[in-house]
PDB file of C-alpha atoms in Angstrom:
ATOM      1  CA  GLN A  24     217.916  73.365 141.709  1.00  0.00           C
ATOM      2  CA  LEU A  25     214.956  72.572 143.778  1.00  0.00           C
ATOM      3  CA  THR A  26     214.966  73.036 147.596  1.00  0.00           C
ATOM      4  CA  GLN A  27     212.154  71.130 149.263  1.00  0.00           C
ATOM      5  CA  SER A  28     210.949  71.743 152.786  1.00  0.00           C
ATOM      6  CA  PRO A  29     210.534  70.482 155.387  1.00  0.00           C
ATOM      7  CA  SER A  30     212.743  67.330 155.010  1.00  0.00           C
ATOM      8  CA  PHE A  31     210.695  65.599 157.784  1.00  0.00           C
ATOM      9  CA  LEU A  32     207.136  66.197 158.936  1.00  0.00           C
ATOM     10  CA  SER A  33     205.360  64.499 161.829  1.00  0.00           C
ATOM     11  CA  ALA A  34     201.537  64.656 161.510  1.00  0.00           C
ATOM     12  CA  SER A  35     198.466  62.933 162.693  1.00  0.00           C
ATOM     13  CA  VAL A  36     195.608  61.497 160.594  1.00  0.00           C
ATOM     14  CA  GLY A  37     193.184  64.113 159.765  1.00  0.00           C
ATOM     15  CA  GLU A  38     195.698  66.975 159.707  1.00  0.00           C
ATOM     16  CA  ARG A  39     196.327  69.429 156.830  1.00  0.00           C
ATOM     17  CA  VAL A  40     199.926  69.044 155.478  1.00  0.00           C
ATOM     18  CA  THR A  41     201.801  71.533 153.323  1.00  0.00           C
ATOM     19  CA  ILE A  42     205.109  70.834 151.596  1.00  0.00           C
ATOM     20  CA  THR A  43     206.953  73.455 149.709  1.00  0.00           C
ATOM     21  CA  CYS A  44     209.457  73.335 146.941  1.00  0.00           C
ATOM     22  CA  ARG A  45     211.501  76.334 145.890  1.00  0.00           C
ATOM     23  CA  ALA A  46     213.355  76.714 142.590  1.00  0.00           C
ATOM     24  CA  SER A  47     216.516  78.656 142.219  1.00  0.00           C
ATOM     25  CA  GLN A  48     215.109  80.219 139.034  1.00  0.00           C
ATOM     26  CA  GLY A  49     211.652  80.777 137.595  1.00  0.00           C
ATOM     27  CA  ILE A  50     210.339  77.671 135.902  1.00  0.00           C
ATOM     28  CA  SER A  51     207.283  77.073 133.732  1.00  0.00           C
ATOM     29  CA  ASN A  52     204.260  75.025 134.681  1.00  0.00           C
ATOM     30  CA  LYS A  53     206.325  71.754 134.020  1.00  0.00           C
ATOM     31  CA  PHE A  54     206.225  70.862 137.636  1.00  0.00           C
ATOM     32  CA  ALA A  55     205.144  67.603 139.392  1.00  0.00           C
ATOM     33  CA  TRP A  56     204.822  65.899 142.688  1.00  0.00           C
ATOM     34  CA  TYR A  57     205.339  62.234 143.398  1.00  0.00           C
ATOM     35  CA  GLN A  58     204.668  59.982 146.323  1.00  0.00           C
ATOM     36  CA  GLN A  59     207.082  57.051 147.253  1.00  0.00           C
ATOM     37  CA  LYS A  60     206.582  54.402 149.772  1.00  0.00           C
ATOM     38  CA  PRO A  61     209.361  52.062 151.066  1.00  0.00           C
ATOM     39  CA  GLY A  62     210.520  49.502 148.467  1.00  0.00           C
ATOM     40  CA  LYS A  63     208.198  50.906 145.801  1.00  0.00           C
ATOM     41  CA  ALA A  64     208.609  52.942 142.723  1.00  0.00           C
ATOM     42  CA  PRO A  65     207.504  56.577 142.931  1.00  0.00           C
ATOM     43  CA  LYS A  66     203.850  57.438 142.105  1.00  0.00           C
ATOM     44  CA  LEU A  67     202.746  60.544 140.058  1.00  0.00           C
ATOM     45  CA  LEU A  68     200.303  62.644 142.082  1.00  0.00           C
ATOM     46  CA  ILE A  69     200.253  66.017 140.450  1.00  0.00           C
ATOM     47  CA  TYR A  70     201.443  67.358 137.142  1.00  0.00           C
ATOM     48  CA  ASP A  71     201.594  70.827 135.473  1.00  0.00           C
ATOM     49  CA  VAL A  72     201.667  72.344 138.939  1.00  0.00           C
ATOM     50  CA  PHE A  73     198.068  71.680 139.939  1.00  0.00           C
ATOM     51  CA  GLN A  74     196.705  68.907 137.674  1.00  0.00           C
ATOM     52  CA  LEU A  75     195.623  65.773 139.551  1.00  0.00           C
ATOM     53  CA  GLN A  76     196.690  62.590 138.148  1.00  0.00           C
ATOM     54  CA  SER A  77     193.878  60.185 137.287  1.00  0.00           C
ATOM     55  CA  GLY A  78     192.942  57.932 140.407  1.00  0.00           C
ATOM     56  CA  VAL A  79     194.755  60.227 142.894  1.00  0.00           C
ATOM     57  CA  PRO A  80     192.409  61.358 145.797  1.00  0.00           C
ATOM     58  CA  SER A  81     191.077  64.914 145.753  1.00  0.00           C
ATOM     59  CA  ARG A  82     192.566  65.582 149.206  1.00  0.00           C
ATOM     60  CA  PHE A  83     195.906  66.111 147.323  1.00  0.00           C
ATOM     61  CA  SER A  84     196.366  69.452 145.568  1.00  0.00           C
ATOM     62  CA  GLY A  85     199.121  71.438 144.011  1.00  0.00           C
ATOM     63  CA  SER A  86     199.729  75.164 143.590  1.00  0.00           C
ATOM     64  CA  GLY A  87     202.245  77.759 142.952  1.00  0.00           C
ATOM     65  CA  SER A  88     204.173  79.399 140.156  1.00  0.00           C
ATOM     66  CA  ALA A  89     207.611  80.676 138.956  1.00  0.00           C
ATOM     67  CA  THR A  90     209.903  79.789 142.009  1.00  0.00           C
ATOM     68  CA  GLU A  91     207.598  78.539 144.692  1.00  0.00           C
ATOM     69  CA  PHE A  92     205.306  75.489 144.508  1.00  0.00           C
ATOM     70  CA  THR A  93     203.150  73.646 147.150  1.00  0.00           C
ATOM     71  CA  LEU A  94     201.685  70.328 147.708  1.00  0.00           C
ATOM     72  CA  THR A  95     198.774  70.136 150.145  1.00  0.00           C
ATOM     73  CA  ILE A  96     197.035  67.158 151.631  1.00  0.00           C
ATOM     74  CA  SER A  97     193.871  68.497 153.144  1.00  0.00           C
ATOM     75  CA  SER A  98     193.166  65.642 155.538  1.00  0.00           C
ATOM     76  CA  LEU A  99     196.086  63.218 156.060  1.00  0.00           C
ATOM     77  CA  GLN A 100     195.012  59.538 155.770  1.00  0.00           C
ATOM     78  CA  PRO A 101     196.899  56.386 157.076  1.00  0.00           C
ATOM     79  CA  GLU A 102     197.949  55.554 153.553  1.00  0.00           C
ATOM     80  CA  ASP A 103     199.548  58.938 153.090  1.00  0.00           C
ATOM     81  CA  PHE A 104     202.505  58.375 155.297  1.00  0.00           C
ATOM     82  CA  ALA A 105     205.283  58.244 152.707  1.00  0.00           C
ATOM     83  CA  THR A 106     208.054  60.404 151.156  1.00  0.00           C
ATOM     84  CA  TYR A 107     207.048  63.137 148.718  1.00  0.00           C
ATOM     85  CA  TYR A 108     209.273  64.652 145.956  1.00  0.00           C
ATOM     86  CA  CYS A 109     208.881  67.566 143.682  1.00  0.00           C
ATOM     87  CA  GLN A 110     210.212  67.603 140.136  1.00  0.00           C
ATOM     88  CA  GLN A 111     210.859  70.283 137.510  1.00  0.00           C
ATOM     89  CA  LEU A 112     210.840  69.342 133.853  1.00  0.00           C
ATOM     90  CA  HIS A 113     211.376  72.965 132.543  1.00  0.00           C
ATOM     91  CA  LEU A 114     214.973  72.556 131.685  1.00  0.00           C
ATOM     92  CA  TYR A 115     217.798  70.053 131.752  1.00  0.00           C
ATOM     93  CA  PRO A 116     218.961  68.431 133.808  1.00  0.00           C
ATOM     94  CA  LEU A 117     215.689  67.407 135.107  1.00  0.00           C
ATOM     95  CA  THR A 118     215.795  67.738 138.894  1.00  0.00           C
ATOM     96  CA  PHE A 119     213.908  66.383 141.844  1.00  0.00           C
ATOM     97  CA  GLY A 120     213.677  68.077 145.386  1.00  0.00           C
ATOM     98  CA  GLY A 121     215.439  66.388 148.203  1.00  0.00           C
ATOM     99  CA  GLY A 122     212.125  64.751 149.436  1.00  0.00           C
ATOM    100  CA  THR A 123     209.743  65.146 152.443  1.00  0.00           C
ATOM    101  CA  LYS A 124     209.169  62.222 154.678  1.00  0.00           C
ATOM    102  CA  VAL A 125     205.720  62.444 156.297  1.00  0.00           C
ATOM    103  CA  GLU A 126     205.728  60.304 159.595  1.00  0.00           C
ATOM    104  CA  THR A 127     203.050  59.588 161.968  1.00  0.00           C
ATOM    105  CA  LYS A 128     203.144  61.844 165.207  1.00  0.00           C
TER     106      LYS A 128
ATOM    107  CA  GLU B   6     197.874  48.003 130.205  1.00  0.00           C
ATOM    108  CA  VAL B   7     201.157  50.031 130.033  1.00  0.00           C
ATOM    109  CA  ARG B   8     203.962  48.171 131.813  1.00  0.00           C
ATOM    110  CA  LEU B   9     207.587  48.439 132.311  1.00  0.00           C
ATOM    111  CA  VAL B  10     209.415  45.377 133.513  1.00  0.00           C
ATOM    112  CA  GLN B  11     212.997  45.749 134.702  1.00  0.00           C
ATOM    113  CA  SER B  12     215.758  43.114 134.789  1.00  0.00           C
ATOM    114  CA  GLY B  13     216.647  41.549 138.192  1.00  0.00           C
ATOM    115  CA  ALA B  14     219.118  42.562 140.910  1.00  0.00           C
ATOM    116  CA  GLU B  15     222.852  42.710 140.039  1.00  0.00           C
ATOM    117  CA  VAL B  16     226.060  42.267 142.182  1.00  0.00           C
ATOM    118  CA  LYS B  17     229.177  43.377 140.530  1.00  0.00           C
ATOM    119  CA  LYS B  18     232.746  44.236 141.283  1.00  0.00           C
ATOM    120  CA  PRO B  19     234.279  47.648 140.735  1.00  0.00           C
ATOM    121  CA  GLY B  20     235.601  47.946 137.147  1.00  0.00           C
ATOM    122  CA  GLU B  21     233.086  45.568 135.725  1.00  0.00           C
ATOM    123  CA  SER B  22     230.635  46.347 133.002  1.00  0.00           C
ATOM    124  CA  LEU B  23     226.873  46.031 133.360  1.00  0.00           C
ATOM    125  CA  LYS B  24     223.776  46.497 131.388  1.00  0.00           C
ATOM    126  CA  ILE B  25     220.260  46.552 132.970  1.00  0.00           C
ATOM    127  CA  SER B  26     217.062  46.486 131.031  1.00  0.00           C
ATOM    128  CA  CYS B  27     213.586  47.856 130.985  1.00  0.00           C
ATOM    129  CA  GLN B  28     211.024  46.030 128.773  1.00  0.00           C
ATOM    130  CA  ALA B  29     207.938  47.964 127.757  1.00  0.00           C
ATOM    131  CA  SER B  30     204.540  46.638 126.783  1.00  0.00           C
ATOM    132  CA  GLY B  31     200.978  47.914 126.215  1.00  0.00           C
ATOM    133  CA  TYR B  32     201.853  50.980 124.053  1.00  0.00           C
ATOM    134  CA  THR B  33     203.822  52.075 120.963  1.00  0.00           C
ATOM    135  CA  PHE B  34     207.375  51.803 122.263  1.00  0.00           C
ATOM    136  CA  PRO B  35     209.129  54.091 119.700  1.00  0.00           C
ATOM    137  CA  SER B  36     206.900  57.053 120.444  1.00  0.00           C
ATOM    138  CA  TYR B  37     207.616  57.618 124.141  1.00  0.00           C
ATOM    139  CA  TRP B  38     210.786  58.782 125.716  1.00  0.00           C
ATOM    140  CA  ILE B  39     212.107  56.419 128.475  1.00  0.00           C
ATOM    141  CA  ALA B  40     213.816  57.995 131.534  1.00  0.00           C
ATOM    142  CA  TRP B  41     216.094  56.473 134.068  1.00  0.00           C
ATOM    143  CA  VAL B  42     216.193  57.481 137.668  1.00  0.00           C
ATOM    144  CA  ARG B  43     218.743  56.669 140.247  1.00  0.00           C
ATOM    145  CA  GLN B  44     218.033  56.324 144.013  1.00  0.00           C
ATOM    146  CA  MET B  45     221.113  55.534 146.315  1.00  0.00           C
ATOM    147  CA  PRO B  46     220.377  53.673 149.604  1.00  0.00           C
ATOM    148  CA  GLY B  47     218.361  56.055 151.915  1.00  0.00           C
ATOM    149  CA  GLU B  48     218.585  58.918 149.505  1.00  0.00           C
ATOM    150  CA  GLY B  49     216.340  60.822 147.141  1.00  0.00           C
ATOM    151  CA  LEU B  50     215.656  60.559 143.415  1.00  0.00           C
ATOM    152  CA  GLU B  51     218.162  61.607 140.784  1.00  0.00           C
ATOM    153  CA  TRP B  52     217.547  61.811 136.980  1.00  0.00           C
ATOM    154  CA  VAL B  53     220.096  59.844 135.162  1.00  0.00           C
ATOM    155  CA  GLY B  54     219.086  60.284 131.513  1.00  0.00           C
ATOM    156  CA  THR B  55     216.341  59.987 128.964  1.00  0.00           C
ATOM    157  CA  ILE B  56     216.237  58.367 125.449  1.00  0.00           C
ATOM    158  CA  TYR B  57     213.824  58.512 122.630  1.00  0.00           C
ATOM    159  CA  PRO B  58     213.488  54.989 121.115  1.00  0.00           C
ATOM    160  CA  ARG B  59     212.444  56.264 117.710  1.00  0.00           C
ATOM    161  CA  ASP B  60     215.806  57.809 116.906  1.00  0.00           C
ATOM    162  CA  SER B  61     217.937  56.941 119.941  1.00  0.00           C
ATOM    163  CA  ASP B  62     218.260  60.669 120.809  1.00  0.00           C
ATOM    164  CA  ALA B  63     219.450  60.634 124.480  1.00  0.00           C
ATOM    165  CA  LYS B  64     219.903  63.414 127.014  1.00  0.00           C
ATOM    166  CA  TYR B  65     222.111  62.842 130.121  1.00  0.00           C
ATOM    167  CA  ASN B  66     222.539  64.238 133.619  1.00  0.00           C
ATOM    168  CA  PRO B  67     225.867  66.149 133.356  1.00  0.00           C
ATOM    169  CA  ALA B  68     226.939  64.574 136.660  1.00  0.00           C
ATOM    170  CA  LEU B  69     226.872  61.195 135.079  1.00  0.00           C
ATOM    171  CA  GLU B  70     227.465  61.760 131.356  1.00  0.00           C
ATOM    172  CA  GLY B  71     230.458  59.720 130.116  1.00  0.00           C
ATOM    173  CA  HIS B  72     229.959  57.210 132.887  1.00  0.00           C
ATOM    174  CA  VAL B  73     226.581  55.723 131.801  1.00  0.00           C
ATOM    175  CA  SER B  74     225.129  55.258 128.378  1.00  0.00           C
ATOM    176  CA  LEU B  75     221.562  54.638 127.245  1.00  0.00           C
ATOM    177  CA  SER B  76     220.315  52.521 124.391  1.00  0.00           C
ATOM    178  CA  VAL B  77     217.279  50.780 123.028  1.00  0.00           C
ATOM    179  CA  ASP B  78     216.336  47.712 121.014  1.00  0.00           C
ATOM    180  CA  GLN B  79     213.137  48.506 119.174  1.00  0.00           C
ATOM    181  CA  SER B  80     212.685  44.905 118.065  1.00  0.00           C
ATOM    182  CA  ILE B  81     212.089  43.766 121.572  1.00  0.00           C
ATOM    183  CA  ASN B  82     210.588  46.999 123.124  1.00  0.00           C
ATOM    184  CA  THR B  83     213.499  47.313 125.522  1.00  0.00           C
ATOM    185  CA  ALA B  84     215.568  50.227 126.868  1.00  0.00           C
ATOM    186  CA  TYR B  85     219.038  49.725 128.465  1.00  0.00           C
ATOM    187  CA  LEU B  86     221.265  51.481 130.912  1.00  0.00           C
ATOM    188  CA  HIS B  87     224.907  50.568 130.831  1.00  0.00           C
ATOM    189  CA  TRP B  88     228.249  51.156 132.454  1.00  0.00           C
ATOM    190  CA  ARG B  89     231.615  50.133 130.975  1.00  0.00           C
ATOM    191  CA  SER B  90     233.408  50.393 134.279  1.00  0.00           C
ATOM    192  CA  LEU B  91     231.340  50.314 137.491  1.00  0.00           C
ATOM    193  CA  LYS B  92     232.286  52.168 140.725  1.00  0.00           C
ATOM    194  CA  ALA B  93     231.129  51.526 144.227  1.00  0.00           C
ATOM    195  CA  SER B  94     229.241  54.712 144.152  1.00  0.00           C
ATOM    196  CA  ASP B  95     227.028  53.302 141.506  1.00  0.00           C
ATOM    197  CA  SER B  96     225.363  51.060 144.034  1.00  0.00           C
ATOM    198  CA  ALA B  97     221.654  52.162 143.996  1.00  0.00           C
ATOM    199  CA  MET B  98     218.213  51.203 142.814  1.00  0.00           C
ATOM    200  CA  TYR B  99     217.574  52.241 139.258  1.00  0.00           C
ATOM    201  CA  PHE B 100     214.036  52.839 137.930  1.00  0.00           C
ATOM    202  CA  CYS B 101     212.919  53.312 134.351  1.00  0.00           C
ATOM    203  CA  ALA B 102     209.963  55.459 133.758  1.00  0.00           C
ATOM    204  CA  ARG B 103     207.748  56.576 130.872  1.00  0.00           C
ATOM    205  CA  PRO B 104     206.121  60.049 130.269  1.00  0.00           C
ATOM    206  CA  SER B 105     202.477  60.602 130.036  1.00  0.00           C
ATOM    207  CA  LEU B 106     202.534  61.930 126.560  1.00  0.00           C
ATOM    208  CA  PRO B 107     204.209  60.687 123.321  1.00  0.00           C
ATOM    209  CA  GLY B 108     207.173  62.512 121.805  1.00  0.00           C
ATOM    210  CA  VAL B 109     207.842  64.866 124.733  1.00  0.00           C
ATOM    211  CA  VAL B 110     209.845  64.567 127.883  1.00  0.00           C
ATOM    212  CA  ASN B 111     207.250  65.217 130.582  1.00  0.00           C
ATOM    213  CA  VAL B 112     206.131  63.802 133.905  1.00  0.00           C
ATOM    214  CA  PHE B 113     206.905  60.229 134.627  1.00  0.00           C
ATOM    215  CA  GLU B 114     203.515  58.544 134.679  1.00  0.00           C
ATOM    216  CA  THR B 115     204.518  54.772 134.504  1.00  0.00           C
ATOM    217  CA  TRP B 116     207.384  53.346 136.368  1.00  0.00           C
ATOM    218  CA  GLY B 117     209.284  50.026 136.393  1.00  0.00           C
ATOM    219  CA  GLN B 118     209.646  48.128 139.555  1.00  0.00           C
ATOM    220  CA  GLY B 119     213.395  49.037 139.896  1.00  0.00           C
ATOM    221  CA  THR B 120     216.595  47.206 139.585  1.00  0.00           C
ATOM    222  CA  MET B 121     219.070  47.034 142.539  1.00  0.00           C
ATOM    223  CA  VAL B 122     222.686  47.377 141.522  1.00  0.00           C
ATOM    224  CA  THR B 123     225.394  46.558 144.204  1.00  0.00           C
ATOM    225  CA  VAL B 124     228.976  47.231 143.387  1.00  0.00           C
ATOM    226  CA  SER B 125     231.405  45.877 145.967  1.00  0.00           C
ATOM    227  CA  SER B 126     234.816  44.243 145.979  1.00  0.00           C
TER     228      SER B 126
END
């Protein structure tokens, strides 16, 4: 089980944003972050905890290990207002966190 | 270009059967697992199951196993998600997705556009 926090986050353009995902048990590096905008399919941002997917801006970064993982947006841009999900692929069933909706302050 | 194109929106009644599809192009279809992900209205993402087209090996979310089934047709590079008897609670957007690497179930790099399923009497 993955517990993602916060569920909602209000922030301004230029702010640093941090989203956390906690696992109920230790998991390997098979951990990813996705971004989803309304009416669209999710988009892969980060894989293997900290690897940046091709084409994703470097303001996105991932870190963590075992039971706690973090997605950081170093300087929030207008196009970053969206919902973010973590995912573990260490064991079945594959699970996602509950999501974090990043809204404009 | 790797693409996954899903079938169109469906409106069904409880108890009816349904099969939705995900047609792949731009890569060797048998070599990559295909995953299905559910998103109920206003809710988060939920993994439904994953199938390996080469041998039809499938893994299911225990919460949905027995209620849905996965299949493929290699001749037309298409994966399917089907229900024998729909429930109102099956109303959701369903996405198919392909991992980034062949032969392993790893991160979902490519996604279909989604199929909206509405089940209502």
